Short mmCIF file of C-alpha atoms in Angstrom, two decimals:
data_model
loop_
_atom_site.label_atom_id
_atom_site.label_comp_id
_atom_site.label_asym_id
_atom_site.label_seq_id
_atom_site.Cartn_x
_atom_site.Cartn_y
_atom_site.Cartn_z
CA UNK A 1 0.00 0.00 0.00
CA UNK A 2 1.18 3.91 -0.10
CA UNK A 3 2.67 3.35 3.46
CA UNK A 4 5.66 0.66 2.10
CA UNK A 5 5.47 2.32 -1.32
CA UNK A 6 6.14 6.00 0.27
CA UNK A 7 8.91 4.18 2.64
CA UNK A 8 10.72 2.63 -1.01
CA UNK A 9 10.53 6.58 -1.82
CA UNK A 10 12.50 7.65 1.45
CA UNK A 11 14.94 5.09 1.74
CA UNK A 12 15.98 5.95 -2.05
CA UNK A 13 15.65 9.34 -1.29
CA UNK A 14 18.13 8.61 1.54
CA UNK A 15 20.25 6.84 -0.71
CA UNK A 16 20.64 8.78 -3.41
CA UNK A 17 21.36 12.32 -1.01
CA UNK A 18 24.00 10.20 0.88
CA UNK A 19 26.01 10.29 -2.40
CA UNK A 20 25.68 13.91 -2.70
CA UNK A 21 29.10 15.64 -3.10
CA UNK A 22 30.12 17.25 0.63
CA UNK A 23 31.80 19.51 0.56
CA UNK A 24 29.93 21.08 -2.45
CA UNK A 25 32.03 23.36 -3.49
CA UNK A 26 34.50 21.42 -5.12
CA UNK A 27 31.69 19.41 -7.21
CA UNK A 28 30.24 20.56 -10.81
CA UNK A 29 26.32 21.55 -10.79
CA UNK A 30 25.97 18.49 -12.90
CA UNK A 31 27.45 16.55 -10.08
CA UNK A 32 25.24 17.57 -7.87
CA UNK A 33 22.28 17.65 -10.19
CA UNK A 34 22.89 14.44 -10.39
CA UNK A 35 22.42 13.33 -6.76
CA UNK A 36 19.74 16.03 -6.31
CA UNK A 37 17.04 15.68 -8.94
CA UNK A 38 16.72 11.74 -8.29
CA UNK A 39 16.44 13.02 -4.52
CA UNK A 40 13.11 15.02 -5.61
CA UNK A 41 12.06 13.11 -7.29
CA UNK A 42 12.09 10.39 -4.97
CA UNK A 43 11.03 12.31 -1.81
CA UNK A 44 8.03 14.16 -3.71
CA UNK A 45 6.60 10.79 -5.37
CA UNK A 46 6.95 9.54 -1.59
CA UNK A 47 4.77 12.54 -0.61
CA UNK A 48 2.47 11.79 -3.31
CA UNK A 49 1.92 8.52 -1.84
CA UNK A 50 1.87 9.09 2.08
CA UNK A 51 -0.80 11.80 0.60
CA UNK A 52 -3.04 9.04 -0.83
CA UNK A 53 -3.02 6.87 2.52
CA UNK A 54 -3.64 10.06 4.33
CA UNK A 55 -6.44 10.72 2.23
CA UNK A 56 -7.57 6.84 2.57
CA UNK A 57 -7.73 7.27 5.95
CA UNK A 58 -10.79 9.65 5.57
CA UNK A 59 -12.80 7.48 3.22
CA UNK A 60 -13.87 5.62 5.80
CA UNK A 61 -11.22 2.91 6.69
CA UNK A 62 -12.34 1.31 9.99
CA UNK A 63 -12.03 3.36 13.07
CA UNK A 64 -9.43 1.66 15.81
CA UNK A 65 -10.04 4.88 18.09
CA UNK A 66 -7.28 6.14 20.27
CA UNK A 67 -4.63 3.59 19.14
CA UNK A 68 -5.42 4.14 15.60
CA UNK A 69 -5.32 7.63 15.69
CA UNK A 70 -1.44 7.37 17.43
CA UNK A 71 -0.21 4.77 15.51
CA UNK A 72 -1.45 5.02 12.17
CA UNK A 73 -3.79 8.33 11.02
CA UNK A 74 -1.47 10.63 13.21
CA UNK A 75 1.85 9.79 11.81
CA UNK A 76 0.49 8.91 8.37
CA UNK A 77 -0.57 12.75 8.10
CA UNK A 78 2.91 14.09 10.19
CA UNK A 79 4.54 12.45 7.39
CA UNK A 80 2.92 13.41 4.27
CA UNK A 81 3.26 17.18 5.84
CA UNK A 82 6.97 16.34 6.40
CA UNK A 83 7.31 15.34 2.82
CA UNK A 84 5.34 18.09 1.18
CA UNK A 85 8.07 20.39 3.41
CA UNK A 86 11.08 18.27 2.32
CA UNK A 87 9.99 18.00 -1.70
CA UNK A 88 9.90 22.09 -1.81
CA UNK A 89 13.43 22.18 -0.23
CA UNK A 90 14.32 19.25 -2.63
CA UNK A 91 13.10 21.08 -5.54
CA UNK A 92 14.76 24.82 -4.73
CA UNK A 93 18.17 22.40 -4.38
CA UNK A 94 17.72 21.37 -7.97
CA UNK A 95 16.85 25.14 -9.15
CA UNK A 96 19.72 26.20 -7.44
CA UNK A 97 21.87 23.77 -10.07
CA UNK A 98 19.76 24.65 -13.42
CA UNK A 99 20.50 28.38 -14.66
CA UNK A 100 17.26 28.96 -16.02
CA UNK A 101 15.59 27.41 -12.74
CA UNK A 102 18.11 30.01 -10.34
CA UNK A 103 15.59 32.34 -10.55
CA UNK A 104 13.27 30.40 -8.26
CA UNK A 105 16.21 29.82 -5.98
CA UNK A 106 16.00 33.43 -4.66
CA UNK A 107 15.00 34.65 -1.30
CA UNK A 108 11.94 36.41 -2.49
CA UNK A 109 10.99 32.83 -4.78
CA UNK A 110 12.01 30.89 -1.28
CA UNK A 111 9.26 33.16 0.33
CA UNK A 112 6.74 32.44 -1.96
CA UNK A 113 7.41 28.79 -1.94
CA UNK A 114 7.27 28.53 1.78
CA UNK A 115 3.63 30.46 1.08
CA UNK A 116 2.69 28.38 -1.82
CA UNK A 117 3.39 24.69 0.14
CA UNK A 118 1.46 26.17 3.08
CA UNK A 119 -1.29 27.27 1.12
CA UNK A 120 -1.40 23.41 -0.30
CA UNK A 121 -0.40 21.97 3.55
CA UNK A 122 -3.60 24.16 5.01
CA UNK A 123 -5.78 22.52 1.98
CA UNK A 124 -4.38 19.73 2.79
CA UNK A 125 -4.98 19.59 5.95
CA UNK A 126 -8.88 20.81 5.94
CA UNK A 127 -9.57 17.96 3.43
CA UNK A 128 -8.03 15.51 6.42
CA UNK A 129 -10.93 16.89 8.61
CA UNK A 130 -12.39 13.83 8.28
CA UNK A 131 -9.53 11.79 10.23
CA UNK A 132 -8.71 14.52 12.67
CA UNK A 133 -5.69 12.81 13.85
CA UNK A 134 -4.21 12.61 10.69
CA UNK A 135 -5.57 16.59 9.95
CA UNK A 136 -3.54 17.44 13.09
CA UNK A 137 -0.50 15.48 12.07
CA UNK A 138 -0.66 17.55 8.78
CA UNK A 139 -0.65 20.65 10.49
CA UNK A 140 1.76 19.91 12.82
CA UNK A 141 4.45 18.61 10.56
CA UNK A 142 4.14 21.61 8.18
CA UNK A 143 3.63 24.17 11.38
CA UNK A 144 7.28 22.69 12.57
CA UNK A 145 8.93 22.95 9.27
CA UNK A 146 7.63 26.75 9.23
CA UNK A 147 9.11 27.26 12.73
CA UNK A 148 11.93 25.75 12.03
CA UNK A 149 12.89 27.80 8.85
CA UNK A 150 11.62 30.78 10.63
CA UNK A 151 14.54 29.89 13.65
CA UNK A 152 16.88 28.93 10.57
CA UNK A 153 20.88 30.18 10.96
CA UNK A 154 22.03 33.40 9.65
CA UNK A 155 22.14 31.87 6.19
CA UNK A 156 18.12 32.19 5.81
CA UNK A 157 17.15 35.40 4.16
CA UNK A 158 15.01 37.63 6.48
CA UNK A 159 12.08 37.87 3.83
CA UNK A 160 11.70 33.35 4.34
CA UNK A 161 12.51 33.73 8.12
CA UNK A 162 9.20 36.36 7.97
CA UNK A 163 7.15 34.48 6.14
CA UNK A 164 7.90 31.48 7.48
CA UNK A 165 6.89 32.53 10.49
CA UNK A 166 3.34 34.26 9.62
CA UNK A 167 2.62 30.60 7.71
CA UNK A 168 3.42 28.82 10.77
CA UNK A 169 0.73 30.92 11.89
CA UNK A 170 -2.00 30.01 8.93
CA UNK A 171 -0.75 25.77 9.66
CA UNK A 172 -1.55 26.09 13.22
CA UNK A 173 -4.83 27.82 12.40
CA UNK A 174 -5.77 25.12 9.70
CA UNK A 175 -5.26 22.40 12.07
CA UNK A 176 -7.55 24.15 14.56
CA UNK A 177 -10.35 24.41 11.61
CA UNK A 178 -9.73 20.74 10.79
CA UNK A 179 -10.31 19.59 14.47
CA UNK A 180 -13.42 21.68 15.32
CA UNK A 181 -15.28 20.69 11.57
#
């Protein structure tokens, strides 16, 4: 089902990043292309399944109450939100190595992304509404990823760290909507 086929994504995800050049400097883009657009690939068709067995879980798969909602609809939505985060990094790490791409590797593009996959992450997460756990796990996973690029290093441009923040805001608030529909 989408839970093994989405943890075949990740593990080749894995694999293929842990080949990535480090240090990168002293690699070619193509080098690095080369590790990183298998990675996206990998990591967003692994979203694209953990999506689908989030999404099963509100057609009316069989209710296993509290346990189920820990051990299956809760993470199953934490980690489609994690991989919705991790495919938008994946894919401004490819733009970053195709010149006429760079121009979505920008701060200002970076802000709009980090709007754009919260926009989709509070969708997302309202369609969940059905499985609340897995609605909150949504929220939650793309709430942290907002925090944690708002509390990034020094290297983050202000204009992400800003709206990073404000979306962590609009997550939070989706997941709220989710619970009380």
């Amino acid at each position: 089902g989408p839970w093994v086929t989405t943890w075949l994504g990740e593990c080749l995800w894995q694999a293929v990043f842990g080949v990535l050049p480090v240090p990168q400097g002293g690699a070619t883009a193509g080098r690095k292309l080369a590790s990183l657009a298998p990675a996206a690939l990998f990591v967003g068709a692994a979203h694209v399944k953990m999506l689908g067995g989030a999404l099963a879980l509100v057609g009316g798969a069989p209710a296993y109450g509290l346990v189920g909602a820990a051990v299956v609809d809760f993470p199953t939505g934490l980690n489609a939100g994690w991989l919705a985060a991790a495919s938008g990094i994946a894919f401004t790490l490819v733009a970053q190595q195709v010149p006429p791409l760079q121009p979505l590797a920008t701060p200002e593009a970076g802000a709009v992304l980090v709007g754009a996959l919260t926009a989709y992450g509070a969708a997302v997460t309202l369609s969940l509404a059905g499985c609340p756990a897995a609605a909150l796990g949504y929220a939650a996973a793309t709430a942290w990823a907002c925090r944690g690029i708002a509390s990034e290093s020094a290297k983050t441009p202000p204009i992400v760290k800003t709206t990073a923040a404000r979306c962590a805001l609009v997550a939070v608030a989706a997941g709220a909507f989710a619970l009380a529909a």
